[in-house]
CSV table of C-alpha atoms and ligand atoms in Angstrom, one decimal:
chain,number,residue,atom,x,y,z
T,1,UNK,CA,-19.2,-14.1,0.7
T,2,UNK,CA,-21.2,-13.6,3.9
T,3,UNK,CA,-23.8,-10.9,3.7
T,4,UNK,CA,-22.9,-8.1,5.9
T,5,UNK,CA,-25.7,-5.6,6.7
T,6,UNK,CA,-24.5,-2.1,5.3
T,7,UNK,CA,-25.7,-0.4,8.5
T,8,UNK,CA,-23.3,-2.6,10.7
T,9,UNK,CA,-21.0,0.1,12.5
T,10,UNK,CA,-17.8,-2.1,11.2
T,11,UNK,CA,-19.3,-2.6,7.7
T,12,UNK,CA,-15.9,-1.6,6.0
T,13,UNK,CA,-13.8,-3.7,8.0
T,14,UNK,CA,-15.9,-6.8,7.8
T,15,UNK,CA,-16.1,-6.5,4.1
T,16,UNK,CA,-12.3,-6.4,4.1
T,17,UNK,CA,-12.2,-9.6,6.1
T,18,UNK,CA,-14.6,-11.3,3.7
T,19,UNK,CA,-12.4,-10.2,0.7
T,20,UNK,CA,-9.4,-11.8,2.3
T,21,UNK,CA,-11.0,-14.9,3.0
T,22,UNK,CA,-12.4,-14.8,-0.6
T,23,UNK,CA,-8.8,-14.3,-1.8
T,24,UNK,CA,-7.7,-17.5,0.2
T,25,UNK,CA,-10.4,-19.5,-1.4
T,26,UNK,CA,-9.5,-18.2,-4.7
T,27,UNK,CA,-5.7,-19.1,-4.4
T,28,UNK,CA,-4.4,-15.7,-4.6
T,29,UNK,CA,-3.8,-14.7,-0.8
T,30,UNK,CA,-2.0,-16.7,1.5
T,31,UNK,CA,-3.2,-17.9,4.8
T,32,UNK,CA,-0.7,-15.6,6.5
T,33,UNK,CA,-2.5,-12.7,4.7
T,34,UNK,CA,-5.3,-13.1,7.4
T,35,UNK,CA,-2.7,-12.4,10.2
T,36,UNK,CA,-1.4,-9.5,8.3
T,37,UNK,CA,-5.0,-8.0,7.8
T,38,UNK,CA,-5.5,-8.3,11.5
T,39,UNK,CA,-2.3,-6.4,12.6
T,40,UNK,CA,-3.5,-4.0,10.0
T,41,UNK,CA,-7.0,-3.6,11.6
T,42,UNK,CA,-5.6,-3.0,14.9
T,43,UNK,CA,-3.7,0.0,13.8
T,44,UNK,CA,-6.7,1.4,11.8
T,45,UNK,CA,-8.7,1.2,14.9
T,46,UNK,CA,-5.9,3.4,16.7
T,47,UNK,CA,-6.2,5.9,13.7
T,48,UNK,CA,-10.1,6.0,14.0
T,49,UNK,CA,-10.4,4.1,10.5
T,50,UNK,CA,-10.0,7.3,8.7
T,51,UNK,CA,-7.5,9.0,6.6
T,52,UNK,CA,-5.4,11.5,8.9
T,53,UNK,CA,-4.4,14.8,7.6
T,54,UNK,CA,-0.7,13.3,7.5
T,55,UNK,CA,-1.7,10.3,5.6
T,56,UNK,CA,-3.3,12.6,2.8
T,57,UNK,CA,-0.2,14.8,2.8
T,58,UNK,CA,2.0,11.5,2.2
T,59,UNK,CA,-0.5,10.3,-0.5
T,60,UNK,CA,-0.1,13.7,-2.4
T,61,UNK,CA,3.6,13.5,-2.2
T,62,UNK,CA,3.7,10.0,-3.3
T,63,UNK,CA,1.4,10.9,-6.3
T,64,UNK,CA,3.7,13.7,-7.2
T,65,UNK,CA,6.9,11.2,-7.2
T,66,UNK,CA,5.0,8.7,-9.5
T,67,UNK,CA,4.0,11.3,-11.8
T,68,UNK,CA,7.5,12.6,-12.2
T,69,UNK,CA,9.0,9.1,-12.3
T,70,UNK,CA,10.4,7.6,-15.5
T,71,UNK,CA,9.5,4.0,-14.8
T,72,UNK,CA,7.1,3.8,-11.7
T,73,UNK,CA,6.0,0.5,-10.6
T,74,UNK,CA,3.2,-0.5,-8.2
T,75,UNK,CA,4.0,-3.9,-6.4
T,76,UNK,CA,1.1,-6.3,-6.0
T,77,UNK,CA,0.7,-9.0,-3.4
T,78,UNK,CA,-1.9,-11.4,-2.3
T,79,UNK,CA,-3.5,-8.9,0.2
T,80,UNK,CA,-3.8,-6.0,-2.2
T,81,UNK,CA,-5.0,-8.1,-5.0
T,82,UNK,CA,-7.7,-9.4,-2.7
T,83,UNK,CA,-8.6,-6.0,-1.1
T,84,UNK,CA,-8.4,-3.5,-4.1
T,85,UNK,CA,-7.7,-5.0,-7.6
T,86,UNK,CA,-9.8,-2.4,-9.3
T,87,UNK,CA,-7.9,0.5,-7.6
T,88,UNK,CA,-4.6,-0.9,-8.3
T,89,UNK,CA,-5.6,-1.1,-12.2
T,90,UNK,CA,-7.1,2.5,-11.9
T,91,UNK,CA,-4.1,3.9,-10.4
T,92,UNK,CA,-1.7,2.3,-12.9
T,93,UNK,CA,-3.8,3.4,-15.7
T,94,UNK,CA,-4.2,7.0,-14.8
T,95,UNK,CA,-0.7,7.6,-13.5
T,96,UNK,CA,1.1,5.5,-16.2
T,97,UNK,CA,2.6,3.0,-13.5
T,98,UNK,CA,3.3,-0.6,-14.4
T,99,UNK,CA,1.8,-3.4,-12.1
T,100,UNK,CA,4.2,-6.3,-11.0
T,101,UNK,CA,2.9,-9.0,-9.1
T,102,UNK,CA,5.5,-9.8,-6.2
T,103,UNK,CA,4.8,-12.3,-3.5
T,104,UNK,CA,6.4,-13.5,-0.2
T,105,UNK,CA,4.6,-17.0,-0.6
T,106,UNK,CA,5.2,-17.2,-4.2
T,107,UNK,CA,4.0,-20.0,-6.5
T,108,UNK,CA,3.5,-20.0,-10.2
T,109,UNK,CA,0.0,-20.5,-9.8
T,110,UNK,CA,-0.7,-17.6,-7.4
T,111,UNK,CA,1.3,-15.2,-9.6
T,112,UNK,CA,-0.9,-16.5,-12.6
T,113,UNK,CA,-4.2,-16.2,-10.7
T,114,UNK,CA,-3.3,-12.5,-9.4
T,115,UNK,CA,-2.2,-11.7,-13.1
T,116,UNK,CA,-5.5,-12.9,-14.4
T,117,UNK,CA,-7.5,-11.1,-11.7
T,118,UNK,CA,-6.1,-7.8,-12.5
T,119,UNK,CA,-6.4,-8.4,-16.3
T,120,UNK,CA,-10.1,-9.1,-15.5
T,121,UNK,CA,-10.4,-5.6,-13.9
T,122,UNK,CA,-8.8,-4.2,-17.1
T,123,UNK,CA,-5.1,-4.2,-16.4
T,124,UNK,CA,-2.9,-4.1,-19.6
T,125,UNK,CA,0.6,-5.0,-19.0
T,126,UNK,CA,1.2,-7.2,-15.6
T,127,UNK,CA,4.7,-8.1,-14.7
T,128,UNK,CA,6.0,-10.8,-12.4
T,129,UNK,CA,5.3,-14.1,-14.2
T,130,UNK,CA,8.6,-14.0,-16.0
T,131,UNK,CA,10.6,-12.3,-13.1
T,132,UNK,CA,14.2,-13.3,-13.6
T,133,UNK,CA,16.2,-10.9,-11.6
T,134,UNK,CA,17.0,-11.5,-7.7
T,135,UNK,CA,17.6,-8.8,-5.2
T,136,UNK,CA,20.1,-9.8,-2.4
T,137,UNK,CA,17.4,-11.3,0.0
T,138,UNK,CA,16.8,-14.7,1.2
T,139,UNK,CA,13.1,-15.0,0.4
T,140,UNK,CA,10.9,-15.1,-2.8
T,141,UNK,CA,10.1,-11.2,-2.5
T,142,UNK,CA,13.5,-10.9,-3.9
T,143,UNK,CA,12.3,-12.3,-7.4
T,144,UNK,CA,11.8,-9.1,-9.6
T,145,UNK,CA,11.3,-8.3,-13.2
T,146,UNK,CA,14.2,-6.6,-14.8
T,147,UNK,CA,11.8,-4.2,-16.7
T,148,UNK,CA,9.8,-3.6,-13.7
T,149,UNK,CA,10.7,-3.2,-9.8
T,150,UNK,CA,14.3,-3.9,-10.8
T,151,UNK,CA,14.9,-0.9,-13.0
T,152,UNK,CA,12.1,1.2,-11.6
T,153,UNK,CA,12.9,4.6,-10.2
T,154,UNK,CA,9.8,4.8,-8.0
T,155,UNK,CA,8.2,1.7,-6.4
T,156,UNK,CA,4.9,1.9,-4.6
T,157,UNK,CA,5.0,-1.3,-2.3
T,158,UNK,CA,1.7,-1.8,-0.2
T,159,UNK,CA,1.9,-3.9,2.8
T,160,UNK,CA,5.6,-4.6,2.3
T,161,UNK,CA,8.0,-6.5,4.5
T,162,UNK,CA,10.8,-4.5,6.0
T,163,UNK,CA,13.7,-6.4,4.4
T,164,UNK,CA,12.8,-5.7,0.9
T,165,UNK,CA,11.7,-2.0,1.6
T,166,UNK,CA,15.2,-1.4,2.9
T,167,UNK,CA,16.8,-3.3,-0.1
T,168,UNK,CA,15.2,-1.3,-2.4
T,169,UNK,CA,16.2,1.9,-0.7
T,170,UNK,CA,19.6,0.8,-0.6
T,171,UNK,CA,19.2,0.6,-4.6
T,172,UNK,CA,18.7,4.2,-4.6
T,173,UNK,CA,15.0,4.0,-5.5
T,174,UNK,CA,12.2,6.1,-4.1
T,175,UNK,CA,10.0,3.7,-2.1
T,176,UNK,CA,6.6,4.6,-1.3
T,177,UNK,CA,4.7,2.3,1.3
T,178,UNK,CA,1.1,1.7,2.7
T,179,UNK,CA,1.3,0.2,5.8
T,180,UNK,CA,-1.1,0.9,8.8
T,181,UNK,CA,1.8,0.4,11.3
T,182,UNK,CA,3.5,3.8,11.6
T,183,UNK,CA,6.5,1.7,13.6
T,184,UNK,CA,7.0,-1.1,11.2
T,185,UNK,CA,10.5,-1.5,9.9
T,186,UNK,CA,8.8,-0.8,6.3
T,187,UNK,CA,7.3,2.7,7.5
T,188,UNK,CA,10.6,3.6,9.3
T,189,UNK,CA,12.7,2.9,6.3
T,190,UNK,CA,10.6,4.2,3.2
T,191,UNK,CA,10.9,7.6,1.3
T,192,UNK,CA,7.3,8.0,1.8
T,193,UNK,CA,5.2,6.0,4.3
T,194,UNK,CA,1.6,6.4,3.8
T,195,UNK,CA,0.0,5.2,7.2
T,196,UNK,CA,-3.4,4.5,6.0
T,197,UNK,CA,-5.8,1.6,5.0
T,198,UNK,CA,-4.8,0.4,1.3
T,199,UNK,CA,-8.5,0.5,0.6
T,200,UNK,CA,-8.5,4.2,1.4
T,201,UNK,CA,-5.1,5.2,0.4
T,202,UNK,CA,-5.4,4.0,-3.3
T,203,UNK,CA,-8.8,5.6,-3.6
T,204,UNK,CA,-7.3,9.0,-2.6
T,205,UNK,CA,-4.2,8.6,-4.7
T,206,UNK,CA,-6.5,8.0,-7.7
T,207,UNK,CA,-8.3,11.3,-6.9
T,208,UNK,CA,-5.1,13.2,-6.3
T,209,UNK,CA,-3.6,11.8,-9.6
T,210,UNK,CA,-6.7,13.2,-11.3
T,211,UNK,CA,-6.2,16.8,-9.9
T,212,UNK,CA,-2.4,16.8,-10.3
T,213,UNK,CA,-1.6,15.2,-13.6
T,214,UNK,CA,-2.0,18.5,-15.3
T,215,UNK,CA,0.3,20.3,-12.9
T,216,UNK,CA,3.5,21.8,-14.0
T,217,UNK,CA,6.7,19.9,-13.1
T,218,UNK,CA,7.8,22.6,-10.8
T,219,UNK,CA,4.8,22.3,-8.9
T,220,UNK,CA,5.2,18.6,-8.5
T,221,UNK,CA,8.8,19.1,-7.5
T,222,UNK,CA,7.8,21.6,-4.9
T,223,UNK,CA,5.4,19.4,-3.3
T,224,UNK,CA,8.4,16.7,-2.9
T,225,UNK,CA,10.6,19.3,-1.7
T,226,UNK,CA,8.3,20.4,1.1
T,227,UNK,CA,7.6,16.8,2.1
T,228,UNK,CA,9.1,15.6,5.4
T,229,UNK,CA,8.7,11.8,6.1
T,230,UNK,CA,9.8,12.0,9.8
T,231,UNK,CA,7.4,14.6,10.5
T,232,UNK,CA,4.6,12.7,9.1
T,233,UNK,CA,5.3,9.8,11.1
T,234,UNK,CA,5.7,11.8,14.1
T,235,UNK,CA,2.3,13.4,13.5
T,236,UNK,CA,0.7,10.0,13.0
T,237,UNK,CA,1.8,9.0,16.6
T,238,UNK,CA,0.4,12.3,17.8
T,239,UNK,CA,-2.9,11.4,16.4
T,240,UNK,CA,-2.9,8.0,17.8
T,241,UNK,CA,-2.0,9.4,21.4
T,242,UNK,CA,-4.6,12.1,21.1
T,243,UNK,CA,-7.3,9.8,19.8
T,244,UNK,CA,-6.7,7.5,22.6
T,245,UNK,CA,-6.6,10.1,25.2
T,246,UNK,CA,-9.9,11.6,23.9
T,247,UNK,CA,-11.7,8.0,23.8
T,248,UNK,CA,-10.6,7.4,27.3
T,249,UNK,CA,-11.8,10.7,28.5
T,250,UNK,CA,-15.2,10.3,26.8
T,251,UNK,CA,-15.7,7.1,28.4
T,252,UNK,CA,-14.6,8.4,31.9
T,253,UNK,CA,-11.5,6.4,32.3
V,1,ATP,P1,8.0,-5.0,8.9
V,1,ATP,O1,8.9,-6.0,8.3
V,1,ATP,O2,7.8,-3.7,8.1
V,1,ATP,O3,8.1,-4.6,10.4
V,1,ATP,P2,5.7,-6.7,9.5
V,1,ATP,O4,6.3,-7.8,9.7
V,1,ATP,O5,5.1,-5.9,10.6
V,1,ATP,O6,6.5,-5.7,8.7
V,1,ATP,P3,4.0,-7.9,7.5
V,1,ATP,O7,3.2,-9.1,8.1
V,1,ATP,O8,5.3,-8.3,6.5
V,1,ATP,O9,4.6,-6.9,8.4
V,1,ATP,O10,3.0,-6.8,6.6
V,1,ATP,C1,1.9,-6.5,7.1
V,1,ATP,C2,1.8,-5.1,7.4
V,1,ATP,O11,1.0,-4.6,6.6
V,1,ATP,C3,1.7,-4.8,8.7
V,1,ATP,O12,2.5,-3.7,9.3
V,1,ATP,C4,0.1,-4.3,8.7
V,1,ATP,O13,0.0,-3.2,9.8
V,1,ATP,C5,0.1,-3.7,7.2
V,1,ATP,N1,-1.2,-4.0,6.8
V,1,ATP,C6,-2.3,-5.0,6.8
V,1,ATP,N2,-3.3,-4.9,6.3
V,1,ATP,C7,-3.3,-3.5,5.9
V,1,ATP,C8,-4.3,-2.8,5.1
V,1,ATP,N3,-5.5,-3.3,4.7
V,1,ATP,N4,-3.8,-1.5,4.6
V,1,ATP,C9,-2.6,-1.0,5.0
V,1,ATP,N5,-1.7,-1.5,5.8
V,1,ATP,C10,-1.9,-3.0,6.3
């Protein structure tokens, strides 16, 4: 990995790029993953590269869903495996969710390597390697494990594509997405759209889980009842608009 000086103003973002490049070299991330990261970065820039208040509300509601679920599953793709393997394992561990590898550019070797990477970070069960069910979709993200995504009641799908998000919604599941683009088909169709960088979102969700684990069921249910996803998306767009206006003003544009 290239040595990035810690005092570089865009340190976090440069480290993330290095991790994706490393993921490609290790054979866990596809080359297309670089493009997805680039699209995410541009939205992160518009958000000020920080967790907005609305993203934190969405993260808290997402944790309430995961804690109340019977079979919560965290879907892992090549980008998330490269960026946040330890956070995925920690969130699964603390929340009781199951990890499942699910890839658009799927090969048995990539699934195996991601599974091994998660295990090297302490993961117990990792599904996906023997996935045998197929959702009604023409690409390989359709391949899911019967015990995992297929029968899950709550699924966290970070950096998802819109088709599968919609398909999982049609199956009656609670779908939580992490996607920096508030206007992607994924963000517009999920139950809970977390518009935040996956690197920050998972860290926040781990902290929320620690705090909320001991809460009574009624409290978690009330968090879910009060949550309004359209309002969260609209708040996010408002934040972007305000940030752009204030940046322009401060530069005399
Ligand atoms: P959709 O089908 O939902 O419209 P898409 O075709 O725009 O999605 P994909 O290329 O399938 O998107 O997935 C990449 C998505 O992940 C993009 O919307 C991008 O903003 C988002 N993304 C990329 N990197 C990150 C990251 N580090 N954290 C959060 N979101 C990210």
